[in-house]
Amino acid sequence: MKWRILFVDDEPNVLQGLQRMLRGKRDEWDMDFAEGPQAALKILETKIIDVVISDIRMAGMNGVEFLTKVMEQYPYVARLALSGQADEQLTLQAVSPVQQYLSKPCEAEALIKTIERICALRDQVGGKDLMTLVMQLKTIPSIPSLYWEIVNELNKEEASLKKIGETISRDVGMTARILQLVNSAFFGLRREVGDPTHAVNLLGLDTVKNLVLSIQVFSAYDDLELESFSLDALWHHSMQTGMFAKDIAKVQGADRHLVENSMGAGMLHDVGKLILAANLPAEFGTAVKLAEEKKISIPEAELATFGATHASIGAYVLGLWGLPEAVVQAVAWHHSPSECPNAPSQFSALTAVHAANIIDHGTGGPEARYPLSEIDTAYIEKLHLSHRLDAWRDLCEGLEAEASKEEERKAG
C-alpha cells in the first residue's frame, strides 16, 4: 500500500516546488498538496493520511494552530513542520504539536529520507489504538524526584546548566525529549546529537528554562504500581546500559559521535516499556504476567498483547521525533541485531547497546535474567568481535563494582 502524504503551505509556488522535487516518488507515495490549512482539513475529512507536513508561518490559521487541530482530530497522523525561521514565541508553541521540525530550504534527499524512515518504523507498530497512543505522546514521563530537581534548579537566580544537563542525563523521559528538540531544526542547530548533556549546553539556559517552565516539555509520572515490574529497576537498568554502552564504544576506539550515540541509545533502549507502563499500565501488566506464566520473553508477550514490542514502539517514537538514525536503529533492534535491515558492517551503537543490555541483565542487577549466552552470536561473529565479549563483560562488571563502592561511600 502506498504511503499517504499531505503537504500544506499557503504559497502556491512552494507547493509547486515540492511537487517538482518529489515527482520521482509518485509511484510510491499518494501525495496531496493543499494551499492552506482549510484546504488541508477538507482533505483530511475525506481520506486517510499517514503524514502531514506543514509550513508554520501561514496567514489566517498558522501552522501551529493547524497541526494542533490535526493532533486533536486525527491523532494517528504524523505531524511534521517544514518551515523557514519563525519568531521565538511561535517556535516554542510549535514544540507541542510538531513531532519533527525541518527547515526550509530542505534538500529533496533529506525530506524523502525523513518521510521514509517515519513510515517504515510506523509499519512495525501494532493496530490503530496503539498508533493513536504513540502519536498523541507529548512527553515521556520522568522520575518525580529528578523532574522536581530540574524545576528547582531552574527557579534559582543562578541556575547551573551543568547540573541541569547531568540531571536530564539520568532520566529516560527527559533524555528522549531534549534529544528530540536539539536534533530538530526548531532552534536552528542543524546537528546530530546523542548526548543529553551536550544537548543542554547547545540549547542554552534561557531556552531550557522556557521549555521546562513555560512549555512544560517534561512531566513527572504518578506512582505506578505494576505487579512484577519496577519502574525503579527500569531506570537503573537504563542508566547502566547507557554507561556500559558508552564505555564499550570507548574501549573499541570509537569516535566521540559514536560514543555519544551509544550512550544515548543505551539510556533509551527500553523507552518503549516506559511508554507502555505509563499509558497502558493494565495491559502492560498483563504482558509481564504472560511472560512469567508462559516462560517467554517480554518482547514475545508484548507481541501477543499489543501486536508490537517495546523496542519497535520506542524506536517509532524516537524516529518520529527525529533522533539520530544510529540511536533509533539501536533501540529498534537491541534484542536481535542480526535481524536489522541495513545494519552497519562494523562496530556501531547497535553493537554497543546489544552487548551492554545483555551484560547488565547478567550482572546481578535488578533485572538480571539473561546470561551472556543470550547474545546474538550470528551478529557478533559477522562483525568478527566474538573475541571481545569477555573483555566487554569484565569492563562492565568493573564499572558496576566501582559504582556500588561510590554509592556505599555516599551512604556512609
CSV table of C-alpha atoms in Angstrom, one decimal:
chain,number,residue,atom,x,y,z
A,1,MET,CA,0.0,0.0,0.0
A,2,LYS,CA,1.2,3.5,-0.8
A,3,TRP,CA,2.1,5.9,2.0
A,4,ARG,CA,-0.3,8.9,2.0
A,5,ILE,CA,1.4,12.2,2.4
A,6,LEU,CA,-0.2,15.6,2.7
A,7,PHE,CA,1.8,18.8,2.1
A,8,VAL,CA,0.4,22.1,3.4
A,9,ASP,CA,1.6,25.7,2.5
A,10,ASP,CA,-0.2,28.9,1.7
A,11,GLU,CA,2.2,29.8,-1.1
A,12,PRO,CA,1.4,28.1,-4.4
A,13,ASN,CA,4.9,28.4,-5.7
A,14,VAL,CA,6.2,26.5,-2.6
A,15,LEU,CA,3.7,23.7,-3.3
A,16,GLN,CA,4.7,23.6,-7.0
A,17,GLY,CA,8.4,23.3,-6.0
A,18,LEU,CA,7.6,20.4,-3.7
A,19,GLN,CA,5.7,18.7,-6.5
A,20,ARG,CA,8.6,19.0,-8.8
A,21,MET,CA,11.1,17.9,-6.1
A,22,LEU,CA,9.0,14.8,-5.3
A,23,ARG,CA,8.0,13.8,-8.9
A,24,GLY,CA,10.1,10.7,-8.6
A,25,LYS,CA,8.0,9.4,-5.7
A,26,ARG,CA,4.6,9.5,-7.5
A,27,ASP,CA,4.6,5.7,-8.0
A,28,GLU,CA,5.4,5.0,-4.3
A,29,TRP,CA,3.5,7.7,-2.4
A,30,ASP,CA,-0.1,9.0,-2.6
A,31,MET,CA,0.6,12.8,-2.3
A,32,ASP,CA,-1.8,15.7,-1.8
A,33,PHE,CA,-0.8,19.4,-1.9
A,34,ALA,CA,-3.1,21.7,0.0
A,35,GLU,CA,-3.0,25.5,-0.4
A,36,GLY,CA,-3.5,26.5,3.2
A,37,PRO,CA,-4.9,24.8,6.4
A,38,GLN,CA,-8.6,25.0,5.4
A,39,ALA,CA,-8.0,23.1,2.2
A,40,ALA,CA,-5.9,20.6,4.1
A,41,LEU,CA,-8.6,20.0,6.7
A,42,LYS,CA,-11.1,19.2,3.9
A,43,ILE,CA,-8.7,16.6,2.5
A,44,LEU,CA,-8.3,15.1,6.0
A,45,GLU,CA,-12.1,14.8,6.2
A,46,THR,CA,-12.3,12.7,3.1
A,47,LYS,CA,-9.2,10.5,3.0
A,48,ILE,CA,-6.8,8.7,5.4
A,49,ILE,CA,-3.4,10.4,5.6
A,50,ASP,CA,-0.2,8.9,7.2
A,51,VAL,CA,2.0,12.0,7.4
A,52,VAL,CA,1.2,15.8,7.3
A,53,ILE,CA,4.0,18.2,6.5
A,54,SER,CA,3.0,21.8,7.1
A,55,ASP,CA,4.5,25.3,6.9
A,56,ILE,CA,4.4,27.2,10.3
A,57,ARG,CA,4.0,30.8,9.1
A,58,MET,CA,0.7,31.0,7.2
A,59,ALA,CA,-1.9,33.7,7.0
A,60,GLY,CA,-5.2,33.2,8.9
A,61,MET,CA,-4.7,29.9,10.7
A,62,ASN,CA,-0.9,29.4,11.3
A,63,GLY,CA,0.8,26.0,11.2
A,64,VAL,CA,0.8,25.6,15.0
A,65,GLU,CA,-3.0,26.0,15.1
A,66,PHE,CA,-3.5,23.7,12.1
A,67,LEU,CA,-1.2,21.0,13.5
A,68,THR,CA,-2.9,21.2,16.9
A,69,LYS,CA,-6.2,20.5,15.2
A,70,VAL,CA,-4.7,17.6,13.4
A,71,MET,CA,-3.3,16.3,16.7
A,72,GLU,CA,-6.7,16.5,18.3
A,73,GLN,CA,-8.9,15.3,15.4
A,74,TYR,CA,-6.6,12.9,13.6
A,75,PRO,CA,-4.2,11.6,16.3
A,76,TYR,CA,-2.9,8.7,14.2
A,77,VAL,CA,-1.4,11.1,11.6
A,78,ALA,CA,2.4,12.0,11.9
A,79,ARG,CA,2.9,15.8,12.1
A,80,LEU,CA,6.0,17.4,10.6
A,81,ALA,CA,6.8,21.1,10.1
A,82,LEU,CA,8.7,22.3,7.1
A,83,SER,CA,9.3,26.0,7.7
A,84,GLY,CA,11.7,28.9,7.5
A,85,GLN,CA,12.6,30.9,10.5
A,86,ALA,CA,9.6,31.8,12.7
A,87,ASP,CA,9.6,34.1,15.7
A,88,GLU,CA,10.7,32.6,19.0
A,89,GLN,CA,7.2,32.5,20.5
A,90,LEU,CA,5.8,30.7,17.6
A,91,THR,CA,8.7,28.2,17.6
A,92,LEU,CA,8.1,27.5,21.3
A,93,GLN,CA,4.4,27.0,20.7
A,94,ALA,CA,5.2,24.5,17.9
A,95,VAL,CA,7.1,22.2,20.3
A,96,SER,CA,3.9,20.6,21.5
A,97,PRO,CA,2.0,19.7,18.2
A,98,VAL,CA,5.1,19.3,15.9
A,99,GLN,CA,6.8,15.9,16.2
A,100,GLN,CA,9.7,16.8,13.9
A,101,TYR,CA,10.7,20.2,12.5
A,102,LEU,CA,12.5,20.5,9.2
A,103,SER,CA,13.9,23.8,8.0
A,104,LYS,CA,13.4,25.5,4.6
A,105,PRO,CA,15.1,25.1,2.2
A,106,CYS,CA,15.2,21.3,2.7
A,107,GLU,CA,17.1,19.1,0.3
A,108,ALA,CA,14.9,16.5,-1.5
A,109,GLU,CA,17.1,13.7,-0.2
A,110,ALA,CA,16.7,14.8,3.4
A,111,LEU,CA,12.9,15.2,3.1
A,112,ILE,CA,12.4,11.9,1.4
A,113,LYS,CA,14.7,10.1,3.9
A,114,THR,CA,12.7,11.6,6.8
A,115,ILE,CA,9.3,10.5,5.4
A,116,GLU,CA,10.5,7.1,4.5
A,117,ARG,CA,12.1,6.5,7.9
A,118,ILE,CA,8.9,7.5,9.7
A,119,CYS,CA,6.6,5.4,7.5
A,120,ALA,CA,9.0,2.3,7.7
A,121,LEU,CA,9.1,2.5,11.6
A,122,ARG,CA,5.3,3.1,11.6
A,123,ASP,CA,4.7,-0.2,9.8
A,124,GLN,CA,6.3,-2.1,12.8
A,125,VAL,CA,3.8,-0.7,15.3
A,126,GLY,CA,0.6,-2.5,16.0
A,127,GLY,CA,-3.1,-1.5,15.4
A,128,LYS,CA,-4.7,1.9,15.2
A,129,ASP,CA,-5.3,2.2,19.0
A,130,LEU,CA,-1.6,1.7,19.8
A,131,MET,CA,-0.7,4.0,16.9
A,132,THR,CA,-3.0,6.7,18.3
A,133,LEU,CA,-1.4,6.4,21.7
A,134,VAL,CA,2.0,6.8,20.3
A,135,MET,CA,1.1,9.7,18.1
A,136,GLN,CA,-0.6,11.6,21.0
A,137,LEU,CA,2.6,11.5,23.1
A,138,LYS,CA,3.8,15.0,24.1
A,139,THR,CA,6.2,13.8,26.8
A,140,ILE,CA,7.6,10.6,28.2
A,141,PRO,CA,7.1,10.8,32.0
A,142,SER,CA,10.1,11.3,34.2
A,143,ILE,CA,11.0,10.2,37.7
A,144,PRO,CA,9.3,12.7,40.0
A,145,SER,CA,12.4,13.4,42.1
A,146,LEU,CA,14.5,14.2,39.0
A,147,TYR,CA,11.8,16.3,37.5
A,148,TRP,CA,11.5,18.5,40.6
A,149,GLU,CA,15.3,18.7,40.8
A,150,ILE,CA,15.3,20.3,37.4
A,151,VAL,CA,12.4,22.7,38.2
A,152,ASN,CA,14.0,23.8,41.5
A,153,GLU,CA,17.4,24.3,39.8
A,154,LEU,CA,15.8,26.4,37.0
A,155,ASN,CA,14.0,28.6,39.5
A,156,LYS,CA,17.3,29.6,41.2
A,157,GLU,CA,18.7,33.0,40.4
A,158,GLU,CA,21.9,31.5,39.1
A,159,ALA,CA,20.9,28.1,37.7
A,160,SER,CA,23.7,25.7,36.8
A,161,LEU,CA,23.5,24.4,33.2
A,162,LYS,CA,25.9,21.7,34.2
A,163,LYS,CA,23.7,20.4,37.0
A,164,ILE,CA,20.6,20.6,34.7
A,165,GLY,CA,22.4,18.6,32.0
A,166,GLU,CA,23.6,16.0,34.5
A,167,THR,CA,20.1,15.5,35.9
A,168,ILE,CA,18.5,15.2,32.5
A,169,SER,CA,21.1,12.6,31.5
A,170,ARG,CA,19.9,10.5,34.5
A,171,ASP,CA,16.3,10.2,33.2
A,172,VAL,CA,14.9,8.3,30.3
A,173,GLY,CA,11.9,10.6,29.6
A,174,MET,CA,13.9,13.9,29.8
A,175,THR,CA,16.7,12.5,27.7
A,176,ALA,CA,14.3,11.5,24.9
A,177,ARG,CA,12.6,14.9,24.8
A,178,ILE,CA,15.8,17.0,25.0
A,179,LEU,CA,17.4,15.0,22.2
A,180,GLN,CA,14.2,15.4,20.1
A,181,LEU,CA,14.5,19.2,20.4
A,182,VAL,CA,18.2,19.5,19.8
A,183,ASN,CA,18.1,17.2,16.8
A,184,SER,CA,15.3,19.1,15.1
A,185,ALA,CA,15.5,22.4,13.3
A,186,PHE,CA,13.4,24.1,16.0
A,187,PHE,CA,16.3,26.1,17.2
A,188,GLY,CA,18.4,26.2,14.0
A,189,LEU,CA,21.2,24.0,15.4
A,190,ARG,CA,21.3,21.6,12.4
A,191,ARG,CA,23.4,18.9,14.0
A,192,GLU,CA,23.1,15.3,15.2
A,193,VAL,CA,23.4,14.9,19.0
A,194,GLY,CA,23.1,11.7,21.1
A,195,ASP,CA,24.3,13.1,24.4
A,196,PRO,CA,21.7,14.9,26.6
A,197,THR,CA,24.4,16.9,28.5
A,198,HIS,CA,25.8,18.2,25.2
A,199,ALA,CA,22.2,18.9,24.1
A,200,VAL,CA,21.5,21.1,27.1
A,201,ASN,CA,24.7,23.1,26.5
A,202,LEU,CA,23.8,23.7,22.9
A,203,LEU,CA,20.3,24.9,23.7
A,204,GLY,CA,21.4,27.2,26.5
A,205,LEU,CA,19.9,28.1,29.8
A,206,ASP,CA,17.2,30.5,28.6
A,207,THR,CA,15.8,28.1,26.0
A,208,VAL,CA,15.8,25.2,28.5
A,209,LYS,CA,14.1,27.3,31.1
A,210,ASN,CA,11.3,28.3,28.6
A,211,LEU,CA,10.9,24.7,27.5
A,212,VAL,CA,10.6,23.3,31.0
A,213,LEU,CA,8.8,26.1,33.0
A,214,SER,CA,6.6,27.6,30.2
A,215,ILE,CA,6.1,25.0,27.6
A,216,GLN,CA,6.3,22.1,30.1
A,217,VAL,CA,8.1,19.6,27.8
A,218,PHE,CA,8.9,17.4,30.8
A,219,SER,CA,6.3,15.7,33.1
A,220,ALA,CA,6.6,13.5,36.2
A,221,TYR,CA,4.7,10.2,36.3
A,222,ASP,CA,2.3,9.5,39.1
A,223,ASP,CA,3.1,6.5,41.3
A,224,LEU,CA,2.7,3.5,39.0
A,225,GLU,CA,2.5,0.1,40.8
A,226,LEU,CA,2.7,-2.8,38.4
A,227,GLU,CA,2.9,-6.3,39.7
A,228,SER,CA,6.2,-8.0,38.7
A,229,PHE,CA,7.5,-4.7,37.1
A,230,SER,CA,9.5,-2.0,38.8
A,231,LEU,CA,10.0,1.5,37.2
A,232,ASP,CA,12.9,2.0,39.6
A,233,ALA,CA,14.5,-1.2,38.2
A,234,LEU,CA,13.9,0.0,34.6
A,235,TRP,CA,15.5,3.4,35.5
A,236,HIS,CA,18.6,1.6,37.0
A,237,HIS,CA,18.9,-0.7,34.0
A,238,SER,CA,18.6,2.1,31.5
A,239,MET,CA,21.3,4.1,33.3
A,240,GLN,CA,23.6,1.1,33.5
A,241,THR,CA,23.1,0.1,29.9
A,242,GLY,CA,23.9,3.7,28.8
A,243,MET,CA,27.0,3.8,30.8
A,244,PHE,CA,28.1,0.3,29.7
A,245,ALA,CA,27.4,1.1,26.0
A,246,LYS,CA,29.4,4.3,26.2
A,247,ASP,CA,32.4,2.5,27.7
A,248,ILE,CA,32.3,-0.4,25.4
A,249,ALA,CA,32.3,2.1,22.5
A,250,LYS,CA,35.3,3.9,24.1
A,251,VAL,CA,37.3,0.8,24.6
A,252,GLN,CA,36.7,-0.1,20.9
A,253,GLY,CA,38.3,3.1,19.9
A,254,ALA,CA,35.1,4.7,18.6
A,255,ASP,CA,35.0,8.4,17.8
A,256,ARG,CA,33.1,10.9,20.0
A,257,HIS,CA,30.0,10.8,17.8
A,258,LEU,CA,29.6,7.0,18.1
A,259,VAL,CA,30.3,7.1,21.8
A,260,GLU,CA,27.6,9.8,22.3
A,261,ASN,CA,25.1,7.8,20.2
A,262,SER,CA,25.9,4.6,22.1
A,263,MET,CA,25.3,6.2,25.4
A,264,GLY,CA,22.0,7.9,24.3
A,265,ALA,CA,20.7,4.7,22.7
A,266,GLY,CA,21.7,2.7,25.8
A,267,MET,CA,19.8,5.1,28.0
A,268,LEU,CA,16.7,5.0,25.7
A,269,HIS,CA,16.7,1.3,24.6
A,270,ASP,CA,13.8,0.4,26.8
A,271,VAL,CA,11.9,3.7,26.5
A,272,GLY,CA,9.0,1.7,24.9
A,273,LYS,CA,8.5,-0.1,28.2
A,274,LEU,CA,8.1,3.2,30.0
A,275,ILE,CA,5.6,4.4,27.3
A,276,LEU,CA,3.5,1.3,27.7
A,277,ALA,CA,3.7,1.2,31.5
A,278,ALA,CA,2.8,4.9,31.9
A,279,ASN,CA,0.0,4.9,29.3
A,280,LEU,CA,-1.4,1.3,29.3
A,281,PRO,CA,-0.5,0.0,32.8
A,282,ALA,CA,-3.1,-2.7,32.9
A,283,GLU,CA,-2.3,-4.1,29.5
A,284,PHE,CA,1.4,-3.9,30.1
A,285,GLY,CA,0.9,-5.6,33.5
A,286,THR,CA,-0.9,-8.4,31.6
A,287,ALA,CA,2.1,-8.8,29.2
A,288,VAL,CA,4.5,-9.0,32.1
A,289,LYS,CA,2.4,-11.7,33.8
A,290,LEU,CA,2.1,-13.6,30.5
A,291,ALA,CA,5.8,-13.7,30.1
A,292,GLU,CA,6.2,-15.1,33.6
A,293,GLU,CA,3.4,-17.7,33.3
A,294,LYS,CA,4.3,-18.9,29.8
A,295,LYS,CA,8.1,-18.5,30.5
A,296,ILE,CA,8.5,-16.5,27.3
A,297,SER,CA,10.4,-13.2,26.8
A,298,ILE,CA,8.9,-9.8,27.4
A,299,PRO,CA,9.0,-9.0,23.7
A,300,GLU,CA,7.1,-12.2,22.8
A,301,ALA,CA,4.5,-11.4,25.5
A,302,GLU,CA,4.2,-7.8,24.2
A,303,LEU,CA,3.6,-9.1,20.6
A,304,ALA,CA,0.8,-11.3,21.9
A,305,THR,CA,-0.7,-8.4,23.9
A,306,PHE,CA,-0.1,-5.3,21.7
A,307,GLY,CA,0.9,-6.6,18.3
A,308,ALA,CA,4.2,-4.8,18.7
A,309,THR,CA,7.2,-4.9,21.1
A,310,HIS,CA,8.6,-2.2,23.3
A,311,ALA,CA,11.6,-2.0,21.0
A,312,SER,CA,9.6,-1.1,17.9
A,313,ILE,CA,7.3,1.3,19.8
A,314,GLY,CA,10.2,3.1,21.4
A,315,ALA,CA,12.1,3.3,18.1
A,316,TYR,CA,9.0,4.7,16.3
A,317,VAL,CA,8.6,7.5,18.8
A,318,LEU,CA,12.3,8.4,18.7
A,319,GLY,CA,12.3,8.2,14.9
A,320,LEU,CA,9.2,10.3,14.7
A,321,TRP,CA,10.9,12.8,17.0
A,322,GLY,CA,14.0,13.0,14.7
A,323,LEU,CA,16.6,11.4,16.9
A,324,PRO,CA,19.8,10.2,15.2
A,325,GLU,CA,19.3,7.2,12.9
A,326,ALA,CA,22.0,5.3,14.8
A,327,VAL,CA,20.1,5.8,18.1
A,328,VAL,CA,16.8,4.7,16.6
A,329,GLN,CA,18.3,1.7,14.9
A,330,ALA,CA,20.0,0.6,18.2
A,331,VAL,CA,16.7,0.9,20.1
A,332,ALA,CA,14.7,-0.9,17.4
A,333,TRP,CA,17.0,-3.9,17.2
A,334,HIS,CA,18.7,-4.2,20.5
A,335,HIS,CA,17.3,-7.7,21.2
A,336,SER,CA,18.1,-9.1,17.7
A,337,PRO,CA,20.6,-7.0,15.8
A,338,SER,CA,21.1,-9.8,13.2
A,339,GLU,CA,17.6,-9.1,12.0
A,340,CYS,CA,18.3,-5.4,11.5
A,341,PRO,CA,18.0,-4.4,7.8
A,342,ASN,CA,20.9,-2.2,6.7
A,343,ALA,CA,22.8,-2.9,10.0
A,344,PRO,CA,26.4,-1.4,9.8
A,345,SER,CA,29.0,-4.0,8.8
A,346,GLN,CA,31.3,-2.8,11.6
A,347,PHE,CA,31.1,-1.9,15.3
A,348,SER,CA,28.3,0.6,15.9
A,349,ALA,CA,25.9,1.9,18.5
A,350,LEU,CA,23.7,-1.1,17.8
A,351,THR,CA,26.6,-3.4,18.8
A,352,ALA,CA,27.4,-1.5,22.0
A,353,VAL,CA,23.8,-1.3,23.1
A,354,HIS,CA,23.1,-5.0,22.4
A,355,ALA,CA,26.1,-6.1,24.3
A,356,ALA,CA,25.6,-3.6,27.2
A,357,ASN,CA,21.9,-4.7,27.6
A,358,ILE,CA,22.8,-8.4,27.8
A,359,ILE,CA,25.7,-7.8,30.1
A,360,ASP,CA,23.7,-5.7,32.5
A,361,HIS,CA,20.9,-8.3,32.6
A,362,GLY,CA,23.5,-10.8,33.6
A,363,THR,CA,25.5,-8.8,36.3
A,364,GLY,CA,23.1,-9.5,39.1
A,365,GLY,CA,21.3,-6.1,38.9
A,366,PRO,CA,17.6,-5.6,39.5
A,367,GLU,CA,16.6,-7.1,36.1
A,368,ALA,CA,19.3,-9.9,36.0
A,369,ARG,CA,17.9,-12.6,33.8
A,370,TYR,CA,20.0,-13.1,30.7
A,371,PRO,CA,23.3,-15.0,30.6
A,372,LEU,CA,26.0,-13.8,28.1
A,373,SER,CA,25.0,-16.8,26.0
A,374,GLU,CA,21.8,-14.8,25.1
A,375,ILE,CA,23.9,-12.6,22.9
A,376,ASP,CA,23.2,-12.6,19.2
A,377,THR,CA,26.2,-14.7,18.2
A,378,ALA,CA,25.5,-14.7,14.5
A,379,TYR,CA,25.6,-10.9,14.5
A,380,ILE,CA,28.7,-10.7,16.7
A,381,GLU,CA,30.5,-13.3,14.6
A,382,LYS,CA,29.7,-11.5,11.4
A,383,LEU,CA,31.5,-8.4,12.9
A,384,HIS,CA,34.4,-10.6,13.9
A,385,LEU,CA,34.0,-9.4,17.5
A,386,SER,CA,33.4,-12.7,19.4
A,387,HIS,CA,36.9,-12.5,21.0
A,388,ARG,CA,35.9,-9.1,22.6
A,389,LEU,CA,32.9,-10.4,24.6
A,390,ASP,CA,34.7,-11.4,27.7
A,391,ALA,CA,36.7,-8.1,27.8
A,392,TRP,CA,33.4,-6.1,27.5
A,393,ARG,CA,31.9,-8.1,30.3
A,394,ASP,CA,34.9,-7.6,32.5
A,395,LEU,CA,34.8,-3.9,31.8
A,396,CYS,CA,31.2,-3.6,32.7
A,397,GLU,CA,31.4,-5.6,35.8
A,398,GLY,CA,34.3,-3.4,36.9
A,399,LEU,CA,32.2,-0.3,36.3
A,400,GLU,CA,29.3,-1.9,38.3
A,401,ALA,CA,31.7,-2.6,41.2
A,402,GLU,CA,33.0,1.0,41.1
A,403,ALA,CA,29.5,2.4,41.1
A,404,SER,CA,28.5,0.2,44.0
A,405,LYS,CA,31.5,1.4,46.0
A,406,GLU,CA,30.7,5.0,45.2
A,407,GLU,CA,27.1,4.5,46.4
A,408,GLU,CA,28.3,2.9,49.7
A,409,ARG,CA,30.7,5.8,50.2
A,410,LYS,CA,28.0,8.4,49.8
A,411,ALA,CA,25.6,6.4,52.1
A,412,GLY,CA,28.4,6.2,54.7
